[in-house]
Amino acid sequence: MAKTKYQLDITAQDKTKKAFSQVGRNLKKMRSNLNQTMGRVGRIGGAFAAAGVAATAALVKMRMAAIDNLAKTADKLGVTTEALSGLRHTAELSGVSVTTFDKSLQNMGVQIANAAKGTGVAVDALEQLDLKAADLTKLPLDKQMQKVAESMANVENHADKVRIAYELFGGRGVGVLNMMKDGASAMNQMAMEADTLGISLTRIDAAQVEAANDSVTRAKGVFEGFGNQIAVSLSPVISELSANFYQVALDTNEAGDVGQRVARTLFKGFGYVGDAILGIKVVIMGIQ
């Protein structure tokens, strides 16, 4: 018996191509979005980095000026930079500004020196504190202030404390009482804290900053001198040009009418442009 052969044709439709194409487009879009996001992050990071550099530069400039002031004030008052840093730190924690404290400390030194000669308003104040002005003048101002703080703790009447502070430190110096309310030991602790925090600086450290500031000042002087030389050199030329311009205005006798003539010229120009545009519109309409 003969075998019958059958042929079966199978046709399949590939429906995955469209799906995979969509996936590919989505991945491509995702990659594009990711690149854009990373670009934005990079720009933001760059902006923060630039802002950080600017802030650091501003901080360095500010601290250099402060350290320079510290060194010069310490020299003026005859105290060490470490001692003045500690006292300033204590003052600021007590609500007294650096400027006020510096003036108060200086005023105390003057009043104690006067009292040592038997004059000034601090004679009675030192007597009430049981301090001898002649002995205090042998000490630097920071040590004098510690002695005053120790004796001030023995004054019971607050009104007397205010009066003594006024006589020693001046009108603004009354706020110095806040520094002394816990005695000299607390002031010493605050000075130690300033050293721990790196606020206190040696005179050598301060001298380095002073030298840097002086170099910057000299550099500015170079540019100022350069600008002065250019200004002096160009002055005759500028003077000659100005004189010639003034003379031309007088000779033409029309200097006062220049603005009006310029305006009339501009109006005429605008008119010509307007006519030209109108002509072009007419031509286009004719073609249409």
PDB file of C-alpha atoms in Angstrom:
ATOM      1  CA  MET A   1       0.000   0.000   0.000  1.00  0.00           C
ATOM      2  CA  ALA A   2       1.435   3.300  -1.124  1.00  0.00           C
ATOM      3  CA  LYS A   3       2.111   5.929   1.496  1.00  0.00           C
ATOM      4  CA  THR A   4       0.507   9.339   1.024  1.00  0.00           C
ATOM      5  CA  LYS A   5       2.739  12.330   1.636  1.00  0.00           C
ATOM      6  CA  TYR A   6       1.296  15.471   3.177  1.00  0.00           C
ATOM      7  CA  GLN A   7       2.899  18.879   3.111  1.00  0.00           C
ATOM      8  CA  LEU A   8       2.000  21.272   5.947  1.00  0.00           C
ATOM      9  CA  ASP A   9       2.863  24.947   5.539  1.00  0.00           C
ATOM     10  CA  ILE A  10       3.221  26.823   8.884  1.00  0.00           C
ATOM     11  CA  THR A  11       3.234  30.587   8.793  1.00  0.00           C
ATOM     12  CA  ALA A  12       4.182  32.539  11.939  1.00  0.00           C
ATOM     13  CA  GLN A  13       3.928  36.264  12.520  1.00  0.00           C
ATOM     14  CA  ASP A  14       6.694  37.843  14.554  1.00  0.00           C
ATOM     15  CA  LYS A  15       4.990  40.178  17.013  1.00  0.00           C
ATOM     16  CA  THR A  16       8.053  40.608  19.194  1.00  0.00           C
ATOM     17  CA  LYS A  17       9.818  43.057  16.893  1.00  0.00           C
ATOM     18  CA  LYS A  18       7.502  45.921  17.737  1.00  0.00           C
ATOM     19  CA  ALA A  19       7.706  45.166  21.438  1.00  0.00           C
ATOM     20  CA  PHE A  20      11.523  44.997  21.453  1.00  0.00           C
ATOM     21  CA  SER A  21      11.707  48.172  19.394  1.00  0.00           C
ATOM     22  CA  GLN A  22       9.559  49.945  21.984  1.00  0.00           C
ATOM     23  CA  VAL A  23      11.806  48.640  24.759  1.00  0.00           C
ATOM     24  CA  GLY A  24      14.854  49.874  22.883  1.00  0.00           C
ATOM     25  CA  ARG A  25      13.342  53.328  22.453  1.00  0.00           C
ATOM     26  CA  ASN A  26      12.447  53.431  26.140  1.00  0.00           C
ATOM     27  CA  LEU A  27      15.994  52.465  27.124  1.00  0.00           C
ATOM     28  CA  LYS A  28      17.421  55.081  24.811  1.00  0.00           C
ATOM     29  CA  LYS A  29      15.097  57.712  26.272  1.00  0.00           C
ATOM     30  CA  MET A  30      16.004  56.593  29.780  1.00  0.00           C
ATOM     31  CA  ARG A  31      19.718  56.864  28.949  1.00  0.00           C
ATOM     32  CA  SER A  32      19.157  60.336  27.525  1.00  0.00           C
ATOM     33  CA  ASN A  33      17.267  61.439  30.633  1.00  0.00           C
ATOM     34  CA  LEU A  34      19.987  59.969  32.818  1.00  0.00           C
ATOM     35  CA  ASN A  35      22.677  61.853  30.905  1.00  0.00           C
ATOM     36  CA  GLN A  36      20.703  65.068  31.241  1.00  0.00           C
ATOM     37  CA  THR A  37      20.237  64.462  34.959  1.00  0.00           C
ATOM     38  CA  MET A  38      23.936  63.762  35.461  1.00  0.00           C
ATOM     39  CA  GLY A  39      24.735  66.892  33.504  1.00  0.00           C
ATOM     40  CA  ARG A  40      22.496  68.949  35.781  1.00  0.00           C
ATOM     41  CA  VAL A  41      24.050  67.334  38.846  1.00  0.00           C
ATOM     42  CA  GLY A  42      27.492  68.144  37.487  1.00  0.00           C
ATOM     43  CA  ARG A  43      26.553  71.767  36.900  1.00  0.00           C
ATOM     44  CA  ILE A  44      25.030  72.019  40.370  1.00  0.00           C
ATOM     45  CA  GLY A  45      28.133  70.469  41.864  1.00  0.00           C
ATOM     46  CA  GLY A  46      30.297  72.927  39.949  1.00  0.00           C
ATOM     47  CA  ALA A  47      28.182  75.810  41.181  1.00  0.00           C
ATOM     48  CA  PHE A  48      28.496  74.601  44.770  1.00  0.00           C
ATOM     49  CA  ALA A  49      32.237  74.169  44.317  1.00  0.00           C
ATOM     50  CA  ALA A  50      32.573  77.700  42.949  1.00  0.00           C
ATOM     51  CA  ALA A  51      30.454  79.051  45.787  1.00  0.00           C
ATOM     52  CA  GLY A  52      32.606  77.143  48.262  1.00  0.00           C
ATOM     53  CA  VAL A  53      35.797  78.616  46.827  1.00  0.00           C
ATOM     54  CA  ALA A  54      34.330  82.130  46.946  1.00  0.00           C
ATOM     55  CA  ALA A  55      33.132  81.630  50.524  1.00  0.00           C
ATOM     56  CA  THR A  56      36.542  80.295  51.556  1.00  0.00           C
ATOM     57  CA  ALA A  57      38.296  83.253  49.958  1.00  0.00           C
ATOM     58  CA  ALA A  58      35.951  85.677  51.723  1.00  0.00           C
ATOM     59  CA  LEU A  59      36.502  83.894  55.045  1.00  0.00           C
ATOM     60  CA  VAL A  60      40.280  83.994  54.645  1.00  0.00           C
ATOM     61  CA  LYS A  61      40.193  87.687  53.768  1.00  0.00           C
ATOM     62  CA  MET A  62      37.988  88.447  56.781  1.00  0.00           C
ATOM     63  CA  ARG A  63      40.140  86.441  59.190  1.00  0.00           C
ATOM     64  CA  MET A  64      43.362  87.983  57.880  1.00  0.00           C
ATOM     65  CA  ALA A  65      41.964  91.436  58.602  1.00  0.00           C
ATOM     66  CA  ALA A  66      40.826  90.306  62.082  1.00  0.00           C
ATOM     67  CA  ILE A  67      44.200  88.774  62.921  1.00  0.00           C
ATOM     68  CA  ASP A  68      46.000  91.878  61.706  1.00  0.00           C
ATOM     69  CA  ASN A  69      43.769  93.969  63.963  1.00  0.00           C
ATOM     70  CA  LEU A  70      44.421  91.603  66.877  1.00  0.00           C
ATOM     71  CA  ALA A  71      48.182  91.900  66.508  1.00  0.00           C
ATOM     72  CA  LYS A  72      48.218  95.687  66.203  1.00  0.00           C
ATOM     73  CA  THR A  73      45.785  96.152  69.126  1.00  0.00           C
ATOM     74  CA  ALA A  74      47.778  93.771  71.342  1.00  0.00           C
ATOM     75  CA  ASP A  75      50.940  95.738  70.618  1.00  0.00           C
ATOM     76  CA  LYS A  76      49.167  99.012  71.356  1.00  0.00           C
ATOM     77  CA  LEU A  77      47.812  97.765  74.685  1.00  0.00           C
ATOM     78  CA  GLY A  78      51.010  96.021  75.706  1.00  0.00           C
ATOM     79  CA  VAL A  79      49.535  92.516  76.033  1.00  0.00           C
ATOM     80  CA  THR A  80      50.190  89.254  74.236  1.00  0.00           C
ATOM     81  CA  THR A  81      48.038  88.180  71.312  1.00  0.00           C
ATOM     82  CA  GLU A  82      47.112  85.012  73.222  1.00  0.00           C
ATOM     83  CA  ALA A  83      45.882  87.014  76.215  1.00  0.00           C
ATOM     84  CA  LEU A  84      43.896  89.468  74.098  1.00  0.00           C
ATOM     85  CA  SER A  85      42.348  86.608  72.085  1.00  0.00           C
ATOM     86  CA  GLY A  86      41.174  84.932  75.289  1.00  0.00           C
ATOM     87  CA  LEU A  87      39.744  88.135  76.715  1.00  0.00           C
ATOM     88  CA  ARG A  88      37.968  88.964  73.471  1.00  0.00           C
ATOM     89  CA  HIS A  89      36.472  85.484  73.379  1.00  0.00           C
ATOM     90  CA  THR A  90      35.195  85.894  76.927  1.00  0.00           C
ATOM     91  CA  ALA A  91      33.808  89.329  76.092  1.00  0.00           C
ATOM     92  CA  GLU A  92      31.869  88.102  73.054  1.00  0.00           C
ATOM     93  CA  LEU A  93      30.393  85.210  75.028  1.00  0.00           C
ATOM     94  CA  SER A  94      29.245  87.807  77.575  1.00  0.00           C
ATOM     95  CA  GLY A  95      27.563  89.962  74.930  1.00  0.00           C
ATOM     96  CA  VAL A  96      30.320  92.578  74.739  1.00  0.00           C
ATOM     97  CA  SER A  97      31.602  93.467  71.273  1.00  0.00           C
ATOM     98  CA  VAL A  98      35.310  93.330  70.515  1.00  0.00           C
ATOM     99  CA  THR A  99      35.447  97.070  69.816  1.00  0.00           C
ATOM    100  CA  THR A 100      33.748  97.928  73.112  1.00  0.00           C
ATOM    101  CA  PHE A 101      35.982  95.582  75.059  1.00  0.00           C
ATOM    102  CA  ASP A 102      39.198  96.927  73.520  1.00  0.00           C
ATOM    103  CA  LYS A 103      38.211 100.485  74.426  1.00  0.00           C
ATOM    104  CA  SER A 104      37.202  99.416  77.938  1.00  0.00           C
ATOM    105  CA  LEU A 105      40.513  97.648  78.507  1.00  0.00           C
ATOM    106  CA  GLN A 106      42.441 100.655  77.264  1.00  0.00           C
ATOM    107  CA  ASN A 107      40.363 102.982  79.469  1.00  0.00           C
ATOM    108  CA  MET A 108      41.060 100.791  82.503  1.00  0.00           C
ATOM    109  CA  GLY A 109      44.786 101.031  81.888  1.00  0.00           C
ATOM    110  CA  VAL A 110      44.603 104.826  81.649  1.00  0.00           C
ATOM    111  CA  GLN A 111      42.507 105.169  84.809  1.00  0.00           C
ATOM    112  CA  ILE A 112      44.777 102.880  86.827  1.00  0.00           C
ATOM    113  CA  ALA A 113      47.845 104.800  85.635  1.00  0.00           C
ATOM    114  CA  ASN A 114      46.187 108.064  86.671  1.00  0.00           C
ATOM    115  CA  ALA A 115      45.211 106.586  90.033  1.00  0.00           C
ATOM    116  CA  ALA A 116      48.843 105.604  90.608  1.00  0.00           C
ATOM    117  CA  LYS A 117      49.614 109.331  90.436  1.00  0.00           C
ATOM    118  CA  GLY A 118      46.782 110.093  92.823  1.00  0.00           C
ATOM    119  CA  THR A 119      44.464 111.559  90.181  1.00  0.00           C
ATOM    120  CA  GLY A 120      41.444 110.458  88.162  1.00  0.00           C
ATOM    121  CA  VAL A 121      38.068 108.952  88.891  1.00  0.00           C
ATOM    122  CA  ALA A 122      39.403 105.457  89.648  1.00  0.00           C
ATOM    123  CA  VAL A 123      41.125 106.366  92.950  1.00  0.00           C
ATOM    124  CA  ASP A 124      38.039 105.669  95.061  1.00  0.00           C
ATOM    125  CA  ALA A 125      37.083 102.621  92.985  1.00  0.00           C
ATOM    126  CA  LEU A 126      40.461 100.942  93.519  1.00  0.00           C
ATOM    127  CA  GLU A 127      40.366 101.800  97.207  1.00  0.00           C
ATOM    128  CA  GLN A 128      36.980 100.096  97.527  1.00  0.00           C
ATOM    129  CA  LEU A 129      38.372  97.060  95.707  1.00  0.00           C
ATOM    130  CA  ASP A 130      41.344  97.094  98.106  1.00  0.00           C
ATOM    131  CA  LEU A 131      43.782  97.320  95.204  1.00  0.00           C
ATOM    132  CA  LYS A 132      46.869  99.495  94.960  1.00  0.00           C
ATOM    133  CA  ALA A 133      47.246 101.293  91.661  1.00  0.00           C
ATOM    134  CA  ALA A 134      51.028 101.398  91.960  1.00  0.00           C
ATOM    135  CA  ASP A 135      51.149  97.582  92.134  1.00  0.00           C
ATOM    136  CA  LEU A 136      48.689  97.144  89.265  1.00  0.00           C
ATOM    137  CA  THR A 137      50.705  99.340  86.898  1.00  0.00           C
ATOM    138  CA  LYS A 138      53.534  96.813  87.110  1.00  0.00           C
ATOM    139  CA  LEU A 139      51.277  94.187  85.494  1.00  0.00           C
ATOM    140  CA  PRO A 140      50.096  93.905  81.883  1.00  0.00           C
ATOM    141  CA  LEU A 141      46.497  94.926  81.262  1.00  0.00           C
ATOM    142  CA  ASP A 142      45.143  91.360  81.111  1.00  0.00           C
ATOM    143  CA  LYS A 143      46.590  90.630  84.571  1.00  0.00           C
ATOM    144  CA  GLN A 144      45.245  93.938  85.874  1.00  0.00           C
ATOM    145  CA  MET A 145      41.796  92.936  84.705  1.00  0.00           C
ATOM    146  CA  GLN A 146      42.059  89.585  86.483  1.00  0.00           C
ATOM    147  CA  LYS A 147      42.935  91.357  89.723  1.00  0.00           C
ATOM    148  CA  VAL A 148      39.942  93.657  89.306  1.00  0.00           C
ATOM    149  CA  ALA A 149      37.674  90.664  88.601  1.00  0.00           C
ATOM    150  CA  GLU A 150      38.878  88.863  91.731  1.00  0.00           C
ATOM    151  CA  SER A 151      38.246  91.905  93.921  1.00  0.00           C
ATOM    152  CA  MET A 152      34.926  92.725  92.237  1.00  0.00           C
ATOM    153  CA  ALA A 153      33.567  89.383  93.485  1.00  0.00           C
ATOM    154  CA  ASN A 154      33.850  90.723  97.036  1.00  0.00           C
ATOM    155  CA  VAL A 155      31.612  93.738  96.296  1.00  0.00           C
ATOM    156  CA  GLU A 156      28.114  92.776  97.440  1.00  0.00           C
ATOM    157  CA  ASN A 157      26.108  95.790  96.293  1.00  0.00           C
ATOM    158  CA  HIS A 158      25.412  95.613  92.552  1.00  0.00           C
ATOM    159  CA  ALA A 159      25.028  99.385  92.320  1.00  0.00           C
ATOM    160  CA  ASP A 160      28.565  99.744  93.675  1.00  0.00           C
ATOM    161  CA  LYS A 161      29.782  97.248  91.047  1.00  0.00           C
ATOM    162  CA  VAL A 162      28.185  99.330  88.295  1.00  0.00           C
ATOM    163  CA  ARG A 163      29.771 102.504  89.633  1.00  0.00           C
ATOM    164  CA  ILE A 164      33.229 100.902  89.908  1.00  0.00           C
ATOM    165  CA  ALA A 165      32.945  99.470  86.402  1.00  0.00           C
ATOM    166  CA  TYR A 166      31.920 102.879  85.105  1.00  0.00           C
ATOM    167  CA  GLU A 167      34.888 104.567  86.780  1.00  0.00           C
ATOM    168  CA  LEU A 168      37.375 101.961  85.549  1.00  0.00           C
ATOM    169  CA  PHE A 169      36.091 101.023  82.120  1.00  0.00           C
ATOM    170  CA  GLY A 170      34.019 104.026  81.061  1.00  0.00           C
ATOM    171  CA  GLY A 171      30.356 104.336  80.096  1.00  0.00           C
ATOM    172  CA  ARG A 172      30.294 101.485  77.587  1.00  0.00           C
ATOM    173  CA  GLY A 173      32.489  99.352  79.783  1.00  0.00           C
ATOM    174  CA  VAL A 174      29.707  98.631  82.257  1.00  0.00           C
ATOM    175  CA  GLY A 175      28.943  95.605  80.100  1.00  0.00           C
ATOM    176  CA  VAL A 176      32.319  94.194  81.159  1.00  0.00           C
ATOM    177  CA  LEU A 177      30.624  93.289  84.440  1.00  0.00           C
ATOM    178  CA  ASN A 178      29.062  90.344  82.608  1.00  0.00           C
ATOM    179  CA  MET A 179      32.560  89.010  81.970  1.00  0.00           C
ATOM    180  CA  MET A 180      33.413  89.233  85.662  1.00  0.00           C
ATOM    181  CA  LYS A 181      30.211  87.852  87.166  1.00  0.00           C
ATOM    182  CA  ASP A 182      31.763  84.412  87.755  1.00  0.00           C
ATOM    183  CA  GLY A 183      35.144  85.734  88.819  1.00  0.00           C
ATOM    184  CA  ALA A 184      38.649  85.538  87.412  1.00  0.00           C
ATOM    185  CA  SER A 185      38.666  81.709  87.321  1.00  0.00           C
ATOM    186  CA  ALA A 186      35.791  81.667  84.828  1.00  0.00           C
ATOM    187  CA  MET A 187      37.612  84.216  82.679  1.00  0.00           C
ATOM    188  CA  ASN A 188      40.697  81.974  82.705  1.00  0.00           C
ATOM    189  CA  GLN A 189      38.586  79.004  81.633  1.00  0.00           C
ATOM    190  CA  MET A 190      37.210  80.985  78.710  1.00  0.00           C
ATOM    191  CA  ALA A 191      40.749  81.943  77.731  1.00  0.00           C
ATOM    192  CA  MET A 192      41.725  78.249  77.800  1.00  0.00           C
ATOM    193  CA  GLU A 193      38.701  77.463  75.651  1.00  0.00           C
ATOM    194  CA  ALA A 194      39.842  80.056  73.121  1.00  0.00           C
ATOM    195  CA  ASP A 195      43.189  78.300  72.962  1.00  0.00           C
ATOM    196  CA  THR A 196      41.525  74.898  72.533  1.00  0.00           C
ATOM    197  CA  LEU A 197      39.322  76.181  69.711  1.00  0.00           C
ATOM    198  CA  GLY A 198      42.316  77.645  67.910  1.00  0.00           C
ATOM    199  CA  ILE A 199      41.105  81.207  68.436  1.00  0.00           C
ATOM    200  CA  SER A 200      44.235  82.242  70.313  1.00  0.00           C
ATOM    201  CA  LEU A 201      47.237  83.011  68.163  1.00  0.00           C
ATOM    202  CA  THR A 202      50.877  83.543  68.964  1.00  0.00           C
ATOM    203  CA  ARG A 203      52.574  86.776  67.990  1.00  0.00           C
ATOM    204  CA  ILE A 204      54.616  84.827  65.436  1.00  0.00           C
ATOM    205  CA  ASP A 205      51.455  83.519  63.743  1.00  0.00           C
ATOM    206  CA  ALA A 206      49.941  86.987  63.750  1.00  0.00           C
ATOM    207  CA  ALA A 207      53.157  88.444  62.335  1.00  0.00           C
ATOM    208  CA  GLN A 208      52.911  86.113  59.330  1.00  0.00           C
ATOM    209  CA  VAL A 209      49.400  87.353  58.603  1.00  0.00           C
ATOM    210  CA  GLU A 210      50.545  90.950  59.041  1.00  0.00           C
ATOM    211  CA  ALA A 211      53.311  90.361  56.514  1.00  0.00           C
ATOM    212  CA  ALA A 212      50.811  88.883  54.049  1.00  0.00           C
ATOM    213  CA  ASN A 213      48.485  91.858  54.476  1.00  0.00           C
ATOM    214  CA  ASP A 214      51.398  94.254  53.965  1.00  0.00           C
ATOM    215  CA  SER A 215      52.323  92.435  50.753  1.00  0.00           C
ATOM    216  CA  VAL A 216      48.760  92.747  49.471  1.00  0.00           C
ATOM    217  CA  THR A 217      48.778  96.450  50.326  1.00  0.00           C
ATOM    218  CA  ARG A 218      52.057  96.928  48.458  1.00  0.00           C
ATOM    219  CA  ALA A 219      50.644  95.063  45.454  1.00  0.00           C
ATOM    220  CA  LYS A 220      47.643  97.401  45.437  1.00  0.00           C
ATOM    221  CA  GLY A 221      50.085 100.301  45.608  1.00  0.00           C
ATOM    222  CA  VAL A 222      51.798  99.082  42.442  1.00  0.00           C
ATOM    223  CA  PHE A 223      48.522  99.174  40.501  1.00  0.00           C
ATOM    224  CA  GLU A 224      47.619 102.547  41.975  1.00  0.00           C
ATOM    225  CA  GLY A 225      50.994 103.923  40.919  1.00  0.00           C
ATOM    226  CA  PHE A 226      50.585 102.438  37.449  1.00  0.00           C
ATOM    227  CA  GLY A 227      47.156 104.056  37.143  1.00  0.00           C
ATOM    228  CA  ASN A 228      48.553 107.399  38.316  1.00  0.00           C
ATOM    229  CA  GLN A 229      51.279 107.301  35.696  1.00  0.00           C
ATOM    230  CA  ILE A 230      48.799 106.533  32.909  1.00  0.00           C
ATOM    231  CA  ALA A 231      46.489 109.314  34.093  1.00  0.00           C
ATOM    232  CA  VAL A 232      49.348 111.836  34.157  1.00  0.00           C
ATOM    233  CA  SER A 233      50.600 110.767  30.727  1.00  0.00           C
ATOM    234  CA  LEU A 234      47.170 110.988  29.113  1.00  0.00           C
ATOM    235  CA  SER A 235      46.122 114.235  30.772  1.00  0.00           C
ATOM    236  CA  PRO A 236      47.686 116.515  28.089  1.00  0.00           C
ATOM    237  CA  VAL A 237      46.076 114.492  25.304  1.00  0.00           C
ATOM    238  CA  ILE A 238      42.669 114.568  26.994  1.00  0.00           C
ATOM    239  CA  SER A 239      43.022 118.286  27.646  1.00  0.00           C
ATOM    240  CA  GLU A 240      43.918 118.976  23.997  1.00  0.00           C
ATOM    241  CA  LEU A 241      41.026 116.886  22.673  1.00  0.00           C
ATOM    242  CA  SER A 242      38.584 118.591  25.020  1.00  0.00           C
ATOM    243  CA  ALA A 243      39.799 122.037  23.986  1.00  0.00           C
ATOM    244  CA  ASN A 244      39.526 121.188  20.285  1.00  0.00           C
ATOM    245  CA  PHE A 245      36.048 119.795  20.715  1.00  0.00           C
ATOM    246  CA  TYR A 246      34.960 122.916  22.543  1.00  0.00           C
ATOM    247  CA  GLN A 247      36.496 125.172  19.884  1.00  0.00           C
ATOM    248  CA  VAL A 248      34.774 123.280  17.057  1.00  0.00           C
ATOM    249  CA  ALA A 249      31.454 123.743  18.819  1.00  0.00           C
ATOM    250  CA  LEU A 250      32.064 127.487  19.083  1.00  0.00           C
ATOM    251  CA  ASP A 251      33.216 127.824  15.452  1.00  0.00           C
ATOM    252  CA  THR A 252      30.200 126.023  13.992  1.00  0.00           C
ATOM    253  CA  ASN A 253      27.830 127.897  16.306  1.00  0.00           C
ATOM    254  CA  GLU A 254      25.458 124.956  16.076  1.00  0.00           C
ATOM    255  CA  ALA A 255      26.376 122.965  19.161  1.00  0.00           C
ATOM    256  CA  GLY A 256      23.045 123.710  20.812  1.00  0.00           C
ATOM    257  CA  ASP A 257      21.153 122.426  17.760  1.00  0.00           C
ATOM    258  CA  VAL A 258      23.001 119.107  17.420  1.00  0.00           C
ATOM    259  CA  GLY A 259      20.384 117.057  19.283  1.00  0.00           C
ATOM    260  CA  GLN A 260      17.519 118.434  17.214  1.00  0.00           C
ATOM    261  CA  ARG A 261      19.362 117.847  13.957  1.00  0.00           C
ATOM    262  CA  VAL A 262      20.159 114.254  14.955  1.00  0.00           C
ATOM    263  CA  ALA A 263      16.506 113.687  15.832  1.00  0.00           C
ATOM    264  CA  ARG A 264      15.334 115.112  12.498  1.00  0.00           C
ATOM    265  CA  THR A 265      17.774 112.880  10.652  1.00  0.00           C
ATOM    266  CA  LEU A 266      16.512 109.818  12.518  1.00  0.00           C
ATOM    267  CA  PHE A 267      12.894 110.697  11.757  1.00  0.00           C
ATOM    268  CA  LYS A 268      13.713 111.055   8.060  1.00  0.00           C
ATOM    269  CA  GLY A 269      15.470 107.705   8.146  1.00  0.00           C
ATOM    270  CA  PHE A 270      12.469 106.055   9.770  1.00  0.00           C
ATOM    271  CA  GLY A 271      10.270 107.636   7.093  1.00  0.00           C
ATOM    272  CA  TYR A 272      12.403 106.206   4.301  1.00  0.00           C
ATOM    273  CA  VAL A 273      12.302 102.778   5.901  1.00  0.00           C
ATOM    274  CA  GLY A 274       8.542 102.998   6.317  1.00  0.00           C
ATOM    275  CA  ASP A 275       8.108 103.978   2.639  1.00  0.00           C
ATOM    276  CA  ALA A 276      10.296 101.095   1.587  1.00  0.00           C
ATOM    277  CA  ILE A 277       8.267  98.592   3.614  1.00  0.00           C
ATOM    278  CA  LEU A 278       5.017  99.970   2.229  1.00  0.00           C
ATOM    279  CA  GLY A 279       6.371  99.664  -1.313  1.00  0.00           C
ATOM    280  CA  ILE A 280       7.324  96.049  -0.728  1.00  0.00           C
ATOM    281  CA  LYS A 281       3.816  95.277   0.556  1.00  0.00           C
ATOM    282  CA  VAL A 282       2.264  96.864  -2.542  1.00  0.00           C
ATOM    283  CA  VAL A 283       4.479  94.763  -4.826  1.00  0.00           C
ATOM    284  CA  ILE A 284       3.615  91.557  -2.951  1.00  0.00           C
ATOM    285  CA  MET A 285      -0.108  92.333  -3.103  1.00  0.00           C
ATOM    286  CA  GLY A 286       0.203  93.007  -6.822  1.00  0.00           C
ATOM    287  CA  ILE A 287       1.904  89.679  -7.395  1.00  0.00           C
ATOM    288  CA  GLN A 288      -0.804  87.907  -5.449  1.00  0.00           C
TER     289      GLN A 288
END
